[in-house]
Amino acid sequence: MTTDQSIQQGTHDPDPNGAGPVDLLLADREQLGETLDRFAAAFTALSGLLVAAPDAELVTRMRDAELLADWPLPDEGDTREGVELLRASAQADESVEVIRRDYNRLFFGPEPMIAPPYESVHRSQERLVFERETMQVRAAYAEFDLAAPRLNREPDDHIALELSFLSTLCVRAMDLLDAHDDASAARHLVAVRAFLAEHLLVWGPTCFEQAVDGATTSFYRGVARLGRGTLAAARTAFLLVP
């Protein structure tokens, strides 16, 4: 059985301990709630930094010392480096104009993008948008009554939208846990695991690696490091893979 097939089996995947991965996650409800809360916050923050070139307010907020000290994921590896790079951006007083220019170089254009933010560009043979992967992502959103905000005008598989989708699933799963609706919470956890394994973890690390290598500002090197660290942490937390 492949990893993706195992995830799609839901709460009863075979496990050396006789329990499925989602069963194991649900076994400690308090810990699971904290995990969902932390990842919802990280996914949301990253989505906001990747959906468009940031304005002055967002740059100021992301470089705030207290916010950086409270980044929701563990202070280690890429996450630690990302936080330090954002602190360095503040110390160097990188301007909003320079940071916005760097975003456009990396993720938007008009020159060829250094780190294309679309899944289909990374995974399709023709490296084009609106390919099979885009439609698969659209279907994943639709299962939870969600859709890209500019449907049919901009690709559904932008990295910011994929991160926002995961954040929404985490928030909904938290609410369902609070309501003691474990069956529905499990469905959302299965979806988080499947979307990570079948989509974001397949191409997201490469996108962030390209951004780390191509960024000219500490700000977006930091964002890319935070993104890479967040995906690595999500792999461990939700797929239970060290």
XYZ file of C-alpha atoms in Angstrom:
242
model
C 0.000 0.000 0.000
C 1.359 3.429 -0.948
C 1.549 6.334 1.442
C -1.295 8.133 -0.320
C -3.506 5.014 -0.314
C -2.816 4.534 3.387
C -3.863 8.098 4.153
C -7.082 7.734 2.205
C -8.076 4.780 4.351
C -8.853 7.311 7.062
C -8.924 6.465 10.752
C -8.160 2.772 10.459
C -4.843 2.697 8.625
C -2.653 -0.248 9.691
C -0.105 0.721 12.294
C 2.471 -1.272 14.278
C 0.507 -0.482 17.422
C -2.786 -1.617 15.896
C -4.249 1.894 15.549
C -4.548 4.165 12.545
C -2.674 7.486 12.351
C -5.815 9.548 12.862
C -6.786 7.356 15.806
C -3.366 8.086 17.280
C -3.805 11.820 16.762
C -7.247 11.747 18.387
C -5.992 9.736 21.356
C -4.610 12.895 22.995
C -7.295 15.483 22.353
C -5.576 18.281 24.288
C -2.315 17.807 22.411
C -4.138 17.565 19.097
C -6.000 20.808 19.786
C -2.721 22.589 20.498
C -1.150 21.134 17.349
C -4.051 22.243 15.172
C -3.979 25.718 16.718
C -0.249 26.136 16.150
C -0.354 24.972 12.540
C -3.455 27.018 11.746
C -1.546 30.109 12.872
C 1.619 29.226 10.940
C -0.252 28.320 7.740
C -2.268 31.542 7.929
C 0.789 33.730 8.460
C 2.679 32.133 5.584
C -0.330 32.352 3.277
C -0.590 36.079 3.909
C 3.093 36.562 3.084
C 2.900 34.583 -0.149
C -0.433 35.603 -1.674
C 0.818 39.018 -2.820
C 3.639 41.489 -2.295
C 3.305 42.700 1.316
C 2.323 46.210 2.300
C 4.059 48.255 4.990
C 1.675 47.110 7.716
C 2.327 43.420 7.051
C 6.090 43.903 6.897
C 6.030 45.745 10.227
C 3.859 43.106 11.848
C 5.996 40.200 10.629
C 9.177 41.836 11.919
C 7.704 42.649 15.326
C 10.020 41.254 17.998
C 7.222 39.933 20.204
C 5.494 38.188 17.322
C 8.728 36.557 16.208
C 9.406 35.388 19.759
C 5.970 33.764 19.759
C 6.182 32.022 16.373
C 3.864 29.032 16.908
C 6.188 26.229 15.811
C 9.300 24.908 17.585
C 12.382 27.126 17.587
C 14.660 24.782 15.681
C 16.195 24.159 12.260
C 14.700 26.150 9.406
C 12.133 27.723 11.707
C 14.866 29.211 13.904
C 16.788 30.421 10.853
C 13.625 31.969 9.421
C 12.926 33.922 12.587
C 16.533 35.108 12.761
C 16.426 36.273 9.145
C 13.276 38.296 9.787
C 15.001 39.865 12.800
C 17.977 40.632 10.544
C 15.622 42.264 8.047
C 14.330 44.547 10.789
C 17.824 45.364 12.018
C 18.960 46.178 8.466
C 15.813 48.274 7.986
C 15.078 46.663 4.632
C 12.562 48.915 2.929
C 9.064 47.857 1.956
C 9.857 48.734 -1.672
C 12.885 46.426 -1.726
C 10.932 43.632 -0.045
C 8.029 43.976 -2.508
C 10.468 43.923 -5.412
C 11.981 40.731 -4.047
C 8.530 39.130 -3.750
C 7.797 39.941 -7.389
C 11.137 38.529 -8.544
C 10.494 35.305 -6.680
C 6.793 34.646 -7.070
C 5.129 37.009 -9.559
C 7.063 38.559 -12.428
C 7.094 40.190 -14.944
C 10.415 38.399 -15.460
C 10.421 34.582 -15.228
C 9.610 33.649 -11.625
C 12.503 32.304 -9.561
C 10.189 30.257 -7.308
C 6.906 29.648 -9.188
C 4.153 29.451 -6.531
C 1.911 27.105 -8.541
C 1.849 23.353 -7.961
C 1.137 22.526 -11.601
C 4.221 24.442 -12.771
C 6.374 22.243 -10.562
C 4.635 18.937 -11.271
C 3.148 18.981 -14.781
C 5.173 17.890 -17.796
C 4.591 21.173 -19.628
C 5.250 23.279 -16.497
C 2.063 25.270 -17.104
C -0.749 26.493 -14.864
C -4.290 25.101 -14.888
C -3.019 21.577 -15.447
C -4.262 18.326 -13.869
C -2.818 19.232 -10.470
C -4.817 22.454 -10.426
C -8.030 20.538 -10.990
C -7.133 18.023 -8.276
C -6.583 20.861 -5.807
C -9.861 22.460 -6.858
C -11.646 19.171 -6.152
C -9.998 18.936 -2.712
C -11.290 22.404 -1.841
C -14.764 21.579 -3.142
C -15.071 18.574 -0.823
C -15.222 21.111 2.013
C -17.359 23.679 0.173
C -14.390 25.916 -0.541
C -13.145 27.510 -3.745
C -10.312 29.744 -4.890
C -11.351 33.415 -4.614
C -10.665 34.118 -8.301
C -11.972 30.851 -9.688
C -11.066 30.237 -13.352
C -9.126 33.498 -13.430
C -6.170 32.531 -11.250
C -4.881 29.000 -10.574
C -6.331 27.236 -7.541
C -2.963 25.656 -6.720
C -1.100 28.808 -5.646
C 0.956 27.982 -2.570
C -0.801 30.679 -0.540
C -4.208 29.143 -1.298
C -3.007 25.648 -0.445
C -1.668 26.878 2.888
C -4.927 28.731 3.555
C -6.882 25.540 2.821
C -4.840 23.620 5.385
C -5.366 26.388 7.916
C -9.124 26.233 7.370
C -9.139 22.469 7.849
C -7.162 22.833 11.086
C -9.535 25.479 12.452
C -12.592 23.434 11.558
C -11.081 20.321 13.129
C -10.463 22.286 16.355
C -14.066 23.445 16.432
C -15.305 19.899 15.846
C -13.127 18.579 18.674
C -14.601 21.219 20.966
C -18.057 20.080 19.879
C -17.078 16.438 20.583
C -17.829 15.520 16.968
C -14.888 13.157 16.616
C -16.124 11.573 13.394
C -16.192 14.912 11.578
C -12.905 15.966 13.163
C -11.373 12.735 11.894
C -12.613 13.482 8.375
C -10.819 16.829 8.470
C -7.639 15.239 9.810
C -7.714 12.677 7.013
C -8.019 15.568 4.552
C -5.068 17.411 6.129
C -2.927 14.294 5.882
C -3.995 13.562 2.308
C -3.476 17.117 1.091
C -0.026 17.288 2.638
C 1.059 13.931 1.240
C -0.486 14.280 -2.203
C 0.094 17.973 -2.812
C 1.942 20.462 -0.627
C 4.730 18.202 0.626
C 5.389 16.991 -2.925
C 6.311 20.396 -4.334
C 6.263 23.008 -1.550
C 9.764 22.262 -0.201
C 11.215 22.759 -3.695
C 9.409 26.092 -4.074
C 10.735 27.267 -0.723
C 14.235 26.027 -1.554
C 14.173 28.055 -4.767
C 13.067 31.089 -2.767
C 15.814 30.619 -0.162
C 18.427 30.449 -2.934
C 16.964 33.243 -5.040
C 15.864 35.851 -2.496
C 17.862 39.056 -2.246
C 16.316 40.184 1.057
C 16.634 38.696 4.497
C 12.855 39.122 4.731
C 11.966 36.621 2.006
C 14.849 34.308 2.791
C 13.309 34.242 6.258
C 9.793 33.626 4.954
C 11.057 30.786 2.768
C 12.944 29.232 5.686
C 9.816 29.474 7.837
C 7.856 27.816 5.047
C 10.329 24.981 4.713
C 10.402 24.477 8.466
C 6.611 24.545 8.703
C 6.211 21.849 6.062
C 8.827 19.674 7.749
C 7.049 20.087 11.082
C 3.678 19.317 9.471
C 5.072 16.112 8.012
C 6.077 15.000 11.489
C 2.956 16.209 13.270
C 0.278 14.957 10.872
C 1.894 12.161 8.885
C 3.745 10.943 11.990
C 6.972 10.681 10.003
C 10.125 11.766 11.894
